[in-house]
Every structure is written in structure tokens, then in C-alpha cells.
């Protein structure tokens, strides 16, 4: 924003410096911390340093101050700026508040959904997230992964990157074999209900885990079934294909409900055989040790690297030749970079896998993959139930996603009923769905992903605090004002009155959105956007309560209507980055 004004000033300064035979250096402009006035600042220390290197025998700080004073005296200040000041080698420029405010609002309304969008980069980044296991249920723990990964994708893409959204489904492994064993022995011929498929699938898995825990003699049957799978027994493969399809259908329903999308879906089953070939090569290259039949195939990373208790030992293939996670994660990484020519691959995986991810990246590095340094683990902490009960699908201590959303919709419906009882039932239901899903997503994204979350209904559905319903309601309030003028906005014109404190604070926040997007993308922190969206909603609430819009004098009314429209747009843009929709009414 304000690139043209900045370039015009730069051109003037360069002319002044050239005329005085002062070395010209690249300008490093930064925003002056806001204190009721908007401004940008640069320095002349690098120019002064160059003169010192030429042997002019001067003090750098003193010379920088002299140059700044010279520029201040010679500069023909454009009308967009109110004043310029030289301070100890720094050169500060302050915008005219009315010009700044008008330009901010004009740019928002001109760009609309594109406001805040960064320039295209040459970065192609894959984000792998969700990664559910088939034959299990979706629960709240899965939700944090999905919501975080999806938001990271939105932020990275909006900031200017080319993003590939990837999902990696665990469609094979011991958990699937346990499920199949339980199905064959105790549920043969059953099919999932038309509603609640994930509940049914998850129930059979939890049942299988309990039976095997209670009856250790079943473990031999499970191992025998795993061997049949590994040998591609047609009967087992056919049953696996049918039952996997049930899981995939259920997953798609969840993704559609939450607005989660993917560009590429990988399956563990498609990389298993390639992984075994890679492990054979690792053994031949001396990276892996084959301790079969007594032991497994391992990589002793600390021994190879000469470290102690840093990378430890990773088992990459079982003693019976069946696969493990590393068997498949190594070829998957190679497939990603080969297929998409990535500049970065981000793995959204919970913090308990931090050592494992370091081990995988280090093995790829030992294999000579230069791009291993471009693999990044974005860790997140677990979600607990009230009472700090950790969610675990094998123990059945889960809040199923469908139950969570159902409960959220009931609570959101009550909010809509209280705020707008005259709405028809269909509209109330549609609004409640947006409010419910928004509340769930925001409660997860408004916390640092490295912090444990205990899910709390009161804070998630708070219409007066830092929660999605409060932010959505701010946009709905703006919409109600605009609806009264049939969304017909006045044309842009000079602001002929003194802006109030609440207007200035709101406009300052609106102007920061592009910068916040870039910060969130750089740090991979949706939390920054979550906090920003709340700050905007709170500033708009102050403005709404203290500043008349429709009843103001025409000149004031015209600008404030545009300001209301601009605020609504920025709230929507910021919430879009969190995967949250804004209803028209509420």
C-alpha cells in the first residue's frame, strides 16, 4: 500500500543526493509505530558509511544526521504527506490522515476479495495434512490437524505462493489388520449404516483393540492375517478394498462439511512396495542394518552421525518383512518432490512425532537427497476433553466429529434464535451451521499450535469475547447497515472532517492486513490472523457504538458507509484464511 507515494519520494531524494554528490544506497522503508498518526521511515547511515570508506574522515552518525537534514530542507513534500522530519540520521514522513484513510478504504473496496493478497512468488509448497487412518473414526484430535493444515494452505496461497494441498491416508498397517480381523471373526457380512459410517467403523476398531488387549492369544491370529495381507491374499485384498471404500466415503462427507479440499491424495498402500525396495538399497549402502530373523531392519542414526541420544535408532522394517511407517514415508517424500518439483514440503503432524520426523529427514539426507533440508515438520499439540482426558481412538475416549458438530449446531441455533427470532427455520439452520463450524475452527486456530488445547464450549461459542461468533456478528452488523442503503456505496471523495479516534484506530487495523498475511505465512501461524480478525471486530464494535453512520451529515455519512463496507470485506478476507464463512444475517 502507498507504493506510488513511496516511489515518488524516493525519486526526489535520489535527485537531491545526486546533486550533492552523496552516494545513493537502496532505501529500507519501515512503518513508524502508530501513535495516532501514520508514517514511514528510512535512514542515511549506509550513505554516510560509504563516504567514510572513501576517506572523507567524517563521523558516520554525524554525517547521516547532516544528510537527513539536507533532504528535509530540499524535499518538495507531496500532498499525501503532512510533514517530514529529520531525527539523528533517520528521515520520517507522516501521511496526511485524511488522504491515508481515504486511500486505505478505496484500495480495500477496489480489490475486494483480493485485498491483502501478496505478489506471486516462485515457491511451490506442498502441505500434507489430515492424514486419517481408514477403518477408524474422525474425532476432535483429527480436527486440529485438518483445520490447521487447511488454514496454512489458505494463508500461504493468499500470500503469493503456489500451494499443493496433499492428504496421506493410512489405508494399511496393523490398525487395518486388527479391524479386518474383528470384522471377519465377529461381524462378517455386515455393512455400515447410511448415517454414522465413521462412528460404526471407529466402533469396530475400538472393539478389536479391546478384544486383543483382553485376550493376548488373539495376537497370533492378527499376525497371521497381516502375513496374508502382505502376501496379497486375494480374499483379504478384496475385503480391504470394500471396507476402505466405506471409510473414504465417510471422510469425503466430513471434508465437504468442513470445506476442506485437497489437490493430491496419497495412500500408504501405493508406496509400500517401493519402500521395501528403498530399504533393500539402504541395507546395501550400509545405512541400514538387517538384523533379521531375530531382529528388524534398523537405522542407527546416532552411530552413523557420531551423536549421542539425538537421533537414536529407527526401525524401518519388521523382522517378518512387514512394513512400518518409515517403510512408506521415505518413498512418499521422494514421490512428492519428483512429481511436483517442490521448493518446500510441510508435514502437519502432531508434536509426539517430532523425533520420528527428524529421523526421516535425516535418513533422506544420508541418501543424498538435497531437498531433505526443504522438509519441515509443523508440529501441533493434542486436544484434550474437559478434565484433561487425552483423546485416543483405541480406548474409546473420543468426542466424535459428527457429535461435536451436532452439539455446536444446537448451541449456534440458540444464538441465532436469541439474536434474530423472526428468521425462518431454514435460514436459522443454515446460519447455525456456519456459526457452529466457525466456532469450532476458531477455537482451534486462535491458540498457538504448540499448546495443548482443552476444548471448551463456553469460550468457543462466546458472542462477546474472542470467538468466531463475535467476529462473524461484527460482519453481520456491517452488512445490516449496508443493506439499508441497498449496498449502493457513495463515490470516493476527499474527507472533509476530522476523523474520530475510533475511526482512526479502525482504519489503522485495516491497513495492516497485507502485512499480517505475510507475517502469518512466514511464521506458519494462523494464530496471527485469528488474533487480527478479533482486533478488527472489536475496533468495528467500538466504531459502531460511538459513530453514527446513516444519521450522520452527508459528508460524514458517505465516508463512513465506505468504511463500513471496507471493514466487512477485511473481516471476510481474514476469516476466509481461517476457513470460516460469514452468514448474511445472524
PDB file of C-alpha atoms in Angstrom, residues 127-133 138-152 167-168 255 346-355 357 376-384 390-391 443-454 523-527:
ATOM      1  CA  UNK A 127       1.281 -29.013   2.735  1.00  0.00           C
ATOM      2  CA  UNK A 128       0.415 -32.525   3.844  1.00  0.00           C
ATOM      3  CA  UNK A 129      -2.377 -32.583   6.396  1.00  0.00           C
ATOM      4  CA  UNK A 130      -5.381 -34.501   7.707  1.00  0.00           C
ATOM      5  CA  UNK A 131      -3.755 -37.968   7.200  1.00  0.00           C
ATOM      6  CA  UNK A 132      -6.555 -40.022   8.773  1.00  0.00           C
ATOM      7  CA  UNK A 133      -6.368 -43.773   9.095  1.00  0.00           C
ATOM      8  CA  UNK A 138     -12.852 -38.898  12.879  1.00  0.00           C
ATOM      9  CA  UNK A 139     -12.573 -37.237  16.297  1.00  0.00           C
ATOM     10  CA  UNK A 140     -11.612 -33.850  17.724  1.00  0.00           C
ATOM     11  CA  UNK A 141      -7.907 -34.704  17.611  1.00  0.00           C
ATOM     12  CA  UNK A 142      -8.117 -35.141  13.832  1.00  0.00           C
ATOM     13  CA  UNK A 143      -9.934 -31.838  13.588  1.00  0.00           C
ATOM     14  CA  UNK A 144      -6.992 -29.750  14.799  1.00  0.00           C
ATOM     15  CA  UNK A 145      -4.775 -31.246  12.093  1.00  0.00           C
ATOM     16  CA  UNK A 146      -7.349 -30.614   9.366  1.00  0.00           C
ATOM     17  CA  UNK A 147      -8.190 -27.078  10.414  1.00  0.00           C
ATOM     18  CA  UNK A 148      -4.553 -26.075  10.936  1.00  0.00           C
ATOM     19  CA  UNK A 149      -3.371 -27.579   7.649  1.00  0.00           C
ATOM     20  CA  UNK A 150      -6.203 -26.085   5.627  1.00  0.00           C
ATOM     21  CA  UNK A 151      -5.648 -22.615   7.104  1.00  0.00           C
ATOM     22  CA  UNK A 152      -1.895 -22.803   6.468  1.00  0.00           C
ATOM     23  CA  UNK A 167      -3.600 -35.784   2.059  1.00  0.00           C
ATOM     24  CA  UNK A 168      -1.895 -39.059   3.004  1.00  0.00           C
ATOM     25  CA  UNK A 255     -14.305 -32.816   4.278  1.00  0.00           C
ATOM     26  CA  UNK A 346       5.400 -29.114   5.104  1.00  0.00           C
ATOM     27  CA  UNK A 347       4.187 -32.008   7.227  1.00  0.00           C
ATOM     28  CA  UNK A 348       1.339 -31.120   9.622  1.00  0.00           C
ATOM     29  CA  UNK A 349       1.813 -33.876  12.203  1.00  0.00           C
ATOM     30  CA  UNK A 350       1.370 -33.867  15.960  1.00  0.00           C
ATOM     31  CA  UNK A 351       4.235 -32.976  18.259  1.00  0.00           C
ATOM     32  CA  UNK A 352       4.612 -36.525  19.567  1.00  0.00           C
ATOM     33  CA  UNK A 353       6.118 -37.456  16.197  1.00  0.00           C
ATOM     34  CA  UNK A 354       8.844 -34.782  16.363  1.00  0.00           C
ATOM     35  CA  UNK A 355      11.746 -37.218  16.835  1.00  0.00           C
ATOM     36  CA  UNK A 357      10.143 -36.681  11.609  1.00  0.00           C
ATOM     37  CA  UNK A 376       9.579 -29.102   7.521  1.00  0.00           C
ATOM     38  CA  UNK A 377       7.580 -30.568  10.384  1.00  0.00           C
ATOM     39  CA  UNK A 378       4.803 -28.236  11.531  1.00  0.00           C
ATOM     40  CA  UNK A 379       4.038 -29.720  14.925  1.00  0.00           C
ATOM     41  CA  UNK A 380       0.837 -29.226  16.873  1.00  0.00           C
ATOM     42  CA  UNK A 381      -0.198 -30.303  20.331  1.00  0.00           C
ATOM     43  CA  UNK A 382      -3.038 -32.596  21.302  1.00  0.00           C
ATOM     44  CA  UNK A 383      -6.661 -31.710  22.022  1.00  0.00           C
ATOM     45  CA  UNK A 384      -8.000 -32.848  25.393  1.00  0.00           C
ATOM     46  CA  UNK A 390      -6.441 -37.320  26.207  1.00  0.00           C
ATOM     47  CA  UNK A 391      -8.337 -38.464  23.135  1.00  0.00           C
ATOM     48  CA  UNK A 443     -11.290 -22.226  18.929  1.00  0.00           C
ATOM     49  CA  UNK A 444      -8.509 -24.381  17.481  1.00  0.00           C
ATOM     50  CA  UNK A 445      -6.756 -21.728  15.379  1.00  0.00           C
ATOM     51  CA  UNK A 446      -6.817 -18.967  17.995  1.00  0.00           C
ATOM     52  CA  UNK A 447      -4.431 -20.960  20.186  1.00  0.00           C
ATOM     53  CA  UNK A 448      -0.748 -21.445  19.459  1.00  0.00           C
ATOM     54  CA  UNK A 449      -0.390 -24.793  17.710  1.00  0.00           C
ATOM     55  CA  UNK A 450       2.393 -25.746  20.167  1.00  0.00           C
ATOM     56  CA  UNK A 451      -0.031 -25.511  23.129  1.00  0.00           C
ATOM     57  CA  UNK A 452      -2.300 -28.286  24.417  1.00  0.00           C
ATOM     58  CA  UNK A 453      -5.981 -27.430  23.993  1.00  0.00           C
ATOM     59  CA  UNK A 454      -8.805 -28.498  26.258  1.00  0.00           C
ATOM     60  CA  UNK A 523       5.786 -17.926  10.552  1.00  0.00           C
ATOM     61  CA  UNK A 524       3.166 -20.538   9.538  1.00  0.00           C
ATOM     62  CA  UNK A 525       0.898 -19.219  12.289  1.00  0.00           C
ATOM     63  CA  UNK A 526      -2.853 -18.879  11.620  1.00  0.00           C
ATOM     64  CA  UNK A 527      -2.992 -17.615  15.204  1.00  0.00           C
TER      65      UNK A 527
END
